[in-house]
CSV table of C-alpha atoms in Angstrom, one decimal:
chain,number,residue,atom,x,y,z
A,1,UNK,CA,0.0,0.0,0.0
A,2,UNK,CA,1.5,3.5,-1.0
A,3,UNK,CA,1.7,5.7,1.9
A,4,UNK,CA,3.2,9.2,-0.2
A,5,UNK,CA,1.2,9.2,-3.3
A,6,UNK,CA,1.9,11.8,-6.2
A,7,UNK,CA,-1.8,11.3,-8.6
A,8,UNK,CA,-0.2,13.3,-11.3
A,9,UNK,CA,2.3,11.7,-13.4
A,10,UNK,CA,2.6,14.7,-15.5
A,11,UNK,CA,2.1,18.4,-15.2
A,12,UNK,CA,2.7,20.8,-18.3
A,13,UNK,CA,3.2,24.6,-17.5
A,14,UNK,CA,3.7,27.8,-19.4
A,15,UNK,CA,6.9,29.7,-18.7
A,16,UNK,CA,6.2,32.5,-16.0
A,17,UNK,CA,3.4,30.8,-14.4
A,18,UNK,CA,2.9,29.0,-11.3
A,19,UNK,CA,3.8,25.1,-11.0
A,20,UNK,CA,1.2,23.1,-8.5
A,21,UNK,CA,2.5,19.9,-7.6
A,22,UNK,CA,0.7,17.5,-5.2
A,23,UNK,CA,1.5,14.6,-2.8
A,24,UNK,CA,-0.7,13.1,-0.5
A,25,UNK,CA,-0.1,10.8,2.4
A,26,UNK,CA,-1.5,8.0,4.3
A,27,UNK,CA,0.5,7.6,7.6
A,28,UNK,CA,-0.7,10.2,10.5
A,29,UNK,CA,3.0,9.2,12.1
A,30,UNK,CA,5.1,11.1,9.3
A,31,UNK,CA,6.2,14.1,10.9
A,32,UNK,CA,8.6,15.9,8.3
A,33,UNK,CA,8.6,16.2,4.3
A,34,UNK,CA,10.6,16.7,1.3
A,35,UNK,CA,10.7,17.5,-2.0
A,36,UNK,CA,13.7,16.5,-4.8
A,37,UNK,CA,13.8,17.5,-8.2
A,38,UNK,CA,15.4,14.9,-10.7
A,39,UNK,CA,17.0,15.1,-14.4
A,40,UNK,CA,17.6,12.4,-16.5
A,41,UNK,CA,20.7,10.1,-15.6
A,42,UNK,CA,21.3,12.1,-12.9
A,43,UNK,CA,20.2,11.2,-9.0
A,44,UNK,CA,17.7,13.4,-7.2
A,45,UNK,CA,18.5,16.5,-5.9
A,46,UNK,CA,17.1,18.3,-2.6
A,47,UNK,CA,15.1,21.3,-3.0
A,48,UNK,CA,13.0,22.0,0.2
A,49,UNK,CA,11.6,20.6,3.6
A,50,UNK,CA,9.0,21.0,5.9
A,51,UNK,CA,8.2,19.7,9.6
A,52,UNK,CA,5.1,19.2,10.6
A,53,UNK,CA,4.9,22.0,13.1
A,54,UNK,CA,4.9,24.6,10.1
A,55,UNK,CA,2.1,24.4,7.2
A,56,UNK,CA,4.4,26.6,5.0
A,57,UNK,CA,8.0,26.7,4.1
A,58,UNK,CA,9.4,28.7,1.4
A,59,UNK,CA,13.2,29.2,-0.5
A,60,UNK,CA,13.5,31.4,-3.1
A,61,UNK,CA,10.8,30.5,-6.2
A,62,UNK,CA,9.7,27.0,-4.3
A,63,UNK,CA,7.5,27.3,-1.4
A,64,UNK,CA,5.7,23.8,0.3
A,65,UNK,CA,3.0,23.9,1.9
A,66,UNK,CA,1.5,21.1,4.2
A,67,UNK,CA,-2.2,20.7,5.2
A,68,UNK,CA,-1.8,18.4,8.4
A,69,UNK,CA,-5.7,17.4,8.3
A,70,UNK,CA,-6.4,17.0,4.8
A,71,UNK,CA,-2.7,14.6,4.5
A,72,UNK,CA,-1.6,17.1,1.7
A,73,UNK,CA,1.4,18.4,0.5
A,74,UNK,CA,2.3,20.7,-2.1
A,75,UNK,CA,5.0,22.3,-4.2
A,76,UNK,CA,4.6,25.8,-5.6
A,77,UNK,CA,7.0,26.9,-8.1
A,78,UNK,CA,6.9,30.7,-9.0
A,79,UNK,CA,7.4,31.6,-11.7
A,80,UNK,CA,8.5,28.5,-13.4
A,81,UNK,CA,11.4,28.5,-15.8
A,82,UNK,CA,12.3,25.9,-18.7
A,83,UNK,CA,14.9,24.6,-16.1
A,84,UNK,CA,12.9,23.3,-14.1
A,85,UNK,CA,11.5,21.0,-16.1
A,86,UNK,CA,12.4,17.5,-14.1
A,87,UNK,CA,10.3,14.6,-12.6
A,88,UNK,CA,9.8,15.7,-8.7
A,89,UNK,CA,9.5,13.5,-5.8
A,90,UNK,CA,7.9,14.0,-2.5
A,91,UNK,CA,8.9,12.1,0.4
A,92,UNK,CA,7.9,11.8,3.7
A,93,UNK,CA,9.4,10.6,7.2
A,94,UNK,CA,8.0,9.3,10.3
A,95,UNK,CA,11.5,11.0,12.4
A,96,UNK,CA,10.2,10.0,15.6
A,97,UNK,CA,10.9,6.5,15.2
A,98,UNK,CA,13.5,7.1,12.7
A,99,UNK,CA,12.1,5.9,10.2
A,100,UNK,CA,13.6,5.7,6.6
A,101,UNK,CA,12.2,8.2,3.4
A,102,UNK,CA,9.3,7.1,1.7
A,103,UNK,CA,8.8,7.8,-1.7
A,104,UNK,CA,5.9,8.9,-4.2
A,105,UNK,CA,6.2,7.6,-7.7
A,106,UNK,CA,6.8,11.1,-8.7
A,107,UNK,CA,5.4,13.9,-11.2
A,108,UNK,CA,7.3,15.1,-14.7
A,109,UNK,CA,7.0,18.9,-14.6
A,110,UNK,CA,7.6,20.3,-18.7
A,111,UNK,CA,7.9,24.2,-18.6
A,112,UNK,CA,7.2,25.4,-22.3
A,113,UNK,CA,8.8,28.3,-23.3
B,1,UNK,CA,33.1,19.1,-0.1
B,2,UNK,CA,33.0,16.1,-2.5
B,3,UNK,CA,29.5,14.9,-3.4
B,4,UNK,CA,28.4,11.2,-3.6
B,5,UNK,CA,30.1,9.2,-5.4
B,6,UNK,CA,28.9,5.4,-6.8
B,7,UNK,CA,30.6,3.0,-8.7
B,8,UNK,CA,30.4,1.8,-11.9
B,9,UNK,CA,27.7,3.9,-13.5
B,10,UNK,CA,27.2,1.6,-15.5
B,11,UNK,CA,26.9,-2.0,-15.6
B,12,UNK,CA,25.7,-4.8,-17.8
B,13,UNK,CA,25.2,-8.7,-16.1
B,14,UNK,CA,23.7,-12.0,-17.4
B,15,UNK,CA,20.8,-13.3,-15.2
B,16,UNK,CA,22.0,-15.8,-12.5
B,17,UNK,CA,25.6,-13.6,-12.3
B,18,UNK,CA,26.0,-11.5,-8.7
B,19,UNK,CA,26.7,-8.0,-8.6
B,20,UNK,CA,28.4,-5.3,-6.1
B,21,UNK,CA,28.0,-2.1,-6.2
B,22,UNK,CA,29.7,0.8,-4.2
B,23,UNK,CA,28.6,4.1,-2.7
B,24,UNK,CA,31.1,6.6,-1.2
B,25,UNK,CA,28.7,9.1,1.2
B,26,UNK,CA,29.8,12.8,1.6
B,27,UNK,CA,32.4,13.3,4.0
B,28,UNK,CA,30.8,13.5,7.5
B,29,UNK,CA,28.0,11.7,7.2
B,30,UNK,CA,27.3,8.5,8.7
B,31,UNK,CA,24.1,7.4,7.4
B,32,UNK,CA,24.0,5.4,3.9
B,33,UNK,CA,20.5,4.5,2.0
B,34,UNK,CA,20.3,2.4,-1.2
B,35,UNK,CA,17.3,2.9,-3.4
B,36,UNK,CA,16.0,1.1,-6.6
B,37,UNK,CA,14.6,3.4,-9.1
B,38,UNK,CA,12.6,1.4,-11.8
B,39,UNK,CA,10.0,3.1,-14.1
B,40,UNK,CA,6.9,4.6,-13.1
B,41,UNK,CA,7.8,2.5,-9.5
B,42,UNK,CA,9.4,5.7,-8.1
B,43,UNK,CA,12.4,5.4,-5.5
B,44,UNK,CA,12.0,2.4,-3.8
B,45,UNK,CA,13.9,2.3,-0.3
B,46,UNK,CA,16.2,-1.0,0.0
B,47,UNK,CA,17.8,-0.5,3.1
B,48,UNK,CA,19.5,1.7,5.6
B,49,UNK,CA,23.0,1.9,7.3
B,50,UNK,CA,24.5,3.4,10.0
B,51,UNK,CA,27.8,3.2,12.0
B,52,UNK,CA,27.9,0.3,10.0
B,53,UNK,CA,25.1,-1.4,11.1
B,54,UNK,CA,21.6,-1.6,9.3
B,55,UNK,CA,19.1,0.4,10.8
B,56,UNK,CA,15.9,0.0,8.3
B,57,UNK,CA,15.2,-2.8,5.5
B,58,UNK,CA,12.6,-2.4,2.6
B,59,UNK,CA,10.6,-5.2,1.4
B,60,UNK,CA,13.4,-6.8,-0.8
B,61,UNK,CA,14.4,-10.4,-1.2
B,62,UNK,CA,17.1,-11.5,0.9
B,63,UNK,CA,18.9,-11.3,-2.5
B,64,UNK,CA,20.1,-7.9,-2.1
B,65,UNK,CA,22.2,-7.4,0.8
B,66,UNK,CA,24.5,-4.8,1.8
B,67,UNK,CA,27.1,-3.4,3.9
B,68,UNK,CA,29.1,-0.4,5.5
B,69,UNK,CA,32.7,0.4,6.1
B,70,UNK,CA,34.0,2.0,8.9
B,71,UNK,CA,34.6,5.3,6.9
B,72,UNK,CA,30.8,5.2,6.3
B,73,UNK,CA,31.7,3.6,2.5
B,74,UNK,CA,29.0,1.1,1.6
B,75,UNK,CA,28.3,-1.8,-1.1
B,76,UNK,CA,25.3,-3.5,-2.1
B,77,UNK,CA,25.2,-6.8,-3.6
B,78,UNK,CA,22.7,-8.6,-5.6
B,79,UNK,CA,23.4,-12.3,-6.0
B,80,UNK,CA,21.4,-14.8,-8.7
B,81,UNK,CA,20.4,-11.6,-10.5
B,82,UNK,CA,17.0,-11.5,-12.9
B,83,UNK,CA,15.7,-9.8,-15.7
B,84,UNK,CA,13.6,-7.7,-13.0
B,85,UNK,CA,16.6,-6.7,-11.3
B,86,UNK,CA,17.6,-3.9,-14.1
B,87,UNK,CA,17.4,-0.7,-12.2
B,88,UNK,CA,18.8,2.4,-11.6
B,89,UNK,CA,20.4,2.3,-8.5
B,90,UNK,CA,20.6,5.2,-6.4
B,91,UNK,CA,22.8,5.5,-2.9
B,92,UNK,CA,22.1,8.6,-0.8
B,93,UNK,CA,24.0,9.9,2.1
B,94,UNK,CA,22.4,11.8,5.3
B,95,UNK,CA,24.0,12.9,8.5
B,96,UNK,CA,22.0,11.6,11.2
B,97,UNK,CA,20.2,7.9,10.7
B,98,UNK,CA,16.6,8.2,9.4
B,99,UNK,CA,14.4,10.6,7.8
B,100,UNK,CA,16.8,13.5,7.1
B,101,UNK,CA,17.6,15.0,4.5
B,102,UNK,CA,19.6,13.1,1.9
B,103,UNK,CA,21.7,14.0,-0.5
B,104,UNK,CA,22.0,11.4,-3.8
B,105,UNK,CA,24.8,10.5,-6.0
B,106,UNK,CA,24.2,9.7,-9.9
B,107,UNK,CA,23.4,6.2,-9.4
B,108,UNK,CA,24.5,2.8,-11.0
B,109,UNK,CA,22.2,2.2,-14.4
B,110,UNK,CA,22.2,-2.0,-14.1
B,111,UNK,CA,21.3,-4.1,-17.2
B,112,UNK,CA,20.1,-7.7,-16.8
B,113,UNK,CA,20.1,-9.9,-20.4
């Protein structure tokens, strides 16, 4: 059973606009979250993280936000740019019990010029 | 400081052959995870180590095993290999054990014929 989903597989977005990029969860016990951004043949890089004692976090042009009732997360991106045209993963940890990153399937962002 | 480095990046291996792959974490950190990444299946987590012991296992056939070096190097092996063993294989590097943040290297691309 997934416990970090990512519904989207695919999300095309005009240069300049805002990139909206979900993730929801399953486990009530994860207590901080991440998102990585990922190019071809390359491994995943780490953009930004949230705890869940904040609902927002935000660095630079990426800002997550995290509604602790609904089990939702989100990636903003604003504005996008061609570069950031990747496949992004959330993740999620339960830290109390150290437990290991879990993984959504992840969602290919395409910014058209 | 030196990223993560994995080794080969590229390998190609008849089914029933073993395989060993390395992973050298960032320096200072003492916490290695290994990750299969196969498509449209995400980042699935294979296990964790830490001060050379593992911490956290994924739900992998006693096939794939690993271990860690006291300076925090690691290997993963994957003996009587199978066509549905061809991955990417991604090794990422934190500095506490657990959910924090990790930071990937390229990964190993592994072909099974």
């Amino acid at each position: 059973d997934q416990q970090v989903k990512q519904n989207s597989p695919s999300l095309s977005v005009q240069e300049g606009r805002i990139s909206i990029l979900n993730c929801d969860y399953t486990n009530s016990m994860f207590d901080y979250f991440l998102w990585y951004k990922k190019y071809p043949a390359e491994g995943p890089t780490f953009l930004i993280s949230i705890s869940s004692i904040k609902d927002k976090n935000e660095d630079g042009r990426f800002t997550v936000f995290l509604n602790k009732s609904a089990k939702h997360l989100s990636l903003h991106i604003v504005p996008s740019q061609p570069g950031d045209s990747a496949v992004y993963f959330c993740a999620a940890s339960d830290r109390g019990s150290q437990g290991n990153l879990i993984f959504g399937k992840g969602t290919k962002l395409s910014v058209k010029p | 400081k030196a990223g993560v480095t994995q080794t080969p990046r590229y390998l190609i291996k008849t089914r029933g052959q073993q395989v060993t792959l390395s992973c050298s974490p960032i320096s200072g950190h003492r916490s290695v995870s290994w990750y299969q990444q196969t498509p449209g299946q995400g980042l699935q987590f294979l296990f964790e180590y830490f001060s050379e012991t593992q911490r956290n296992k994924g739900n992998f056939p006693g096939r794939f095993s690993g271990r860690q070096f006291s300076n925090s190097r690691s290997e993963m092996n994957v003996s009587t290999l199978e066509l549905g063993d061809s991955a990417l294989y991604l090794c990422a590097s934190s500095l506490g054990q657990g959910g924090y943040e990790q930071y990937f290297g390229p990964g190993t691309r592994l072909t099974v014929t």
